[in-house]
Amino acid sequence: AHVGMSSPGSLLGGPDIHTYDEFARKVLPRIHRLGYNAVQFMAIQEHPYYASFGYHVANYFAPSSRPGNPDELKALIDQCHALNISVLLDTVYSHAA
């Protein structure tokens, strides 16, 4: 799942980017209801060029600030775990900026 691109506006070419909080409220319940037991978050590391989908990483140790702050990401991960959903963080080391 790409948190920022999970909003209806972004799918229609609009500027709407989901936040970590919005993903937790609007998308995570659907993932849980459908019976998934894991979610992989794509493009979670900070990256300078949004159209790269997060694969031109600028800092492997900083979550992307576009959808929110680190505490909001931690809360999203905690909510996943509370629903017994495992969390995988997508990392592509060969695309480092």
C-alpha positions as a LaTeX table, in Angstrom:
\begin{tabular}{lrrr}
\hline
Residue & $x$ (\AA) & $y$ (\AA) & $z$ (\AA) \\
\hline
Ala1 & 0.00 & 0.00 & 0.00 \\
His2 & 1.20 & 3.49 & $-0.78$ \\
Val3 & $-0.22$ & 5.70 & 1.98 \\
Gly4 & $-0.16$ & 8.92 & $-0.04$ \\
Met5 & $-1.63$ & 7.43 & $-3.19$ \\
Ser6 & $-4.42$ & 5.56 & $-1.41$ \\
Ser7 & $-6.81$ & 8.52 & $-1.56$ \\
Pro8 & $-9.52$ & 8.74 & $-4.24$ \\
Gly9 & $-8.22$ & 12.15 & $-5.36$ \\
Ser10 & $-4.74$ & 10.87 & $-6.08$ \\
Leu11 & $-6.20$ & 8.00 & $-8.11$ \\
Leu12 & $-8.04$ & 10.51 & $-10.27$ \\
Gly13 & $-4.96$ & 12.63 & $-10.85$ \\
Gly14 & $-5.78$ & 15.16 & $-8.14$ \\
Pro15 & $-3.42$ & 16.60 & $-5.55$ \\
Asp16 & $-5.11$ & 14.83 & $-2.62$ \\
Ile17 & $-2.54$ & 12.86 & $-0.59$ \\
His18 & $-3.68$ & 10.69 & 2.30 \\
Thr19 & $-2.00$ & 11.17 & 5.65 \\
Tyr20 & $-1.00$ & 8.37 & 8.01 \\
Asp21 & $-4.06$ & 9.24 & 10.12 \\
Glu22 & $-6.43$ & 9.20 & 7.13 \\
Phe23 & $-5.04$ & 5.85 & 6.00 \\
Ala24 & $-5.66$ & 4.46 & 9.50 \\
Arg25 & $-9.26$ & 5.76 & 9.50 \\
Lys26 & $-10.29$ & 5.18 & 5.87 \\
Val27 & $-8.22$ & 2.34 & 4.43 \\
Leu28 & $-7.06$ & 0.15 & 7.32 \\
Pro29 & $-10.60$ & $-0.88$ & 8.34 \\
Arg30 & $-11.22$ & $-2.12$ & 4.79 \\
Ile31 & $-7.93$ & $-4.08$ & 4.82 \\
His32 & $-8.96$ & $-5.67$ & 8.11 \\
Arg33 & $-12.54$ & $-6.38$ & 6.97 \\
Leu34 & $-11.23$ & $-8.16$ & 3.86 \\
Gly35 & $-9.24$ & $-10.51$ & 6.09 \\
Tyr36 & $-5.67$ & $-9.50$ & 5.24 \\
Asn37 & $-3.10$ & $-10.24$ & 7.94 \\
Ala38 & $-0.25$ & $-8.11$ & 6.56 \\
Val39 & 0.27 & $-4.79$ & 4.84 \\
Gln40 & 3.40 & $-3.57$ & 3.07 \\
Phe41 & 3.92 & 0.18 & 3.10 \\
Met42 & 5.63 & 1.43 & $-0.02$ \\
Ala43 & 7.74 & 4.57 & $-0.26$ \\
Ile44 & 7.92 & 5.05 & 3.48 \\
Gln45 & 11.41 & 6.61 & 3.58 \\
Glu46 & 11.94 & 10.32 & 2.93 \\
His47 & 12.41 & 11.07 & $-0.75$ \\
Pro48 & 12.80 & 14.37 & $-2.61$ \\
Tyr49 & 10.83 & 13.60 & $-5.79$ \\
Tyr50 & 7.23 & 12.46 & $-5.17$ \\
Ala51 & 6.72 & 11.08 & $-8.68$ \\
Ser52 & 9.49 & 8.55 & $-8.01$ \\
Phe53 & 6.99 & 6.71 & $-5.75$ \\
Gly54 & 9.59 & 6.93 & $-3.00$ \\
Tyr55 & 12.30 & 4.94 & $-4.69$ \\
His56 & 14.82 & 7.78 & $-4.87$ \\
Val57 & 15.46 & 7.68 & $-1.15$ \\
Ala58 & 17.10 & 10.64 & 0.58 \\
Asn59 & 17.18 & 9.21 & 4.12 \\
Tyr60 & 16.58 & 5.57 & 5.08 \\
Phe61 & 16.08 & 6.49 & 8.72 \\
Ala62 & 13.41 & 9.18 & 8.27 \\
Pro63 & 9.81 & 8.38 & 7.35 \\
Ser64 & 8.33 & 10.49 & 4.58 \\
Ser65 & 7.02 & 13.78 & 5.94 \\
Arg66 & 4.42 & 14.16 & 3.17 \\
Pro67 & 1.75 & 12.03 & 4.88 \\
Gly68 & 2.61 & 13.11 & 8.43 \\
Asn69 & 5.12 & 12.99 & 11.22 \\
Pro70 & 6.92 & 9.98 & 12.77 \\
Asp71 & 4.49 & 9.76 & 15.69 \\
Glu72 & 1.56 & 9.49 & 13.28 \\
Leu73 & 3.35 & 6.68 & 11.43 \\
Lys74 & 3.98 & 4.91 & 14.76 \\
Ala75 & 0.27 & 5.26 & 15.62 \\
Leu76 & $-0.68$ & 3.74 & 12.23 \\
Ile77 & 1.67 & 0.79 & 12.81 \\
Asp78 & 0.31 & 0.36 & 16.37 \\
Gln79 & $-3.23$ & 0.30 & 14.98 \\
Cys80 & $-2.20$ & $-2.35$ & 12.43 \\
His81 & $-0.74$ & $-4.47$ & 15.21 \\
Ala82 & $-3.88$ & $-4.00$ & 17.33 \\
Leu83 & $-5.84$ & $-5.51$ & 14.42 \\
Asn84 & $-3.32$ & $-8.40$ & 14.18 \\
Ile85 & $-2.00$ & $-7.04$ & 10.87 \\
Ser86 & 1.73 & $-7.41$ & 10.34 \\
Val87 & 3.59 & $-4.44$ & 8.86 \\
Leu88 & 6.32 & $-4.64$ & 6.21 \\
Leu89 & 8.27 & $-1.52$ & 5.25 \\
Asp90 & 9.36 & $-1.47$ & 1.61 \\
Thr91 & 13.00 & $-0.46$ & 1.13 \\
Val92 & 14.96 & $-0.32$ & $-2.12$ \\
Tyr93 & 18.64 & 0.21 & $-1.38$ \\
Ser94 & 19.76 & 0.32 & $-5.01$ \\
His95 & 17.85 & 3.57 & $-5.63$ \\
Ala96 & 19.60 & 5.70 & $-2.99$ \\
Ala97 & 19.95 & 9.34 & $-3.99$ \\
\hline
\end{tabular}
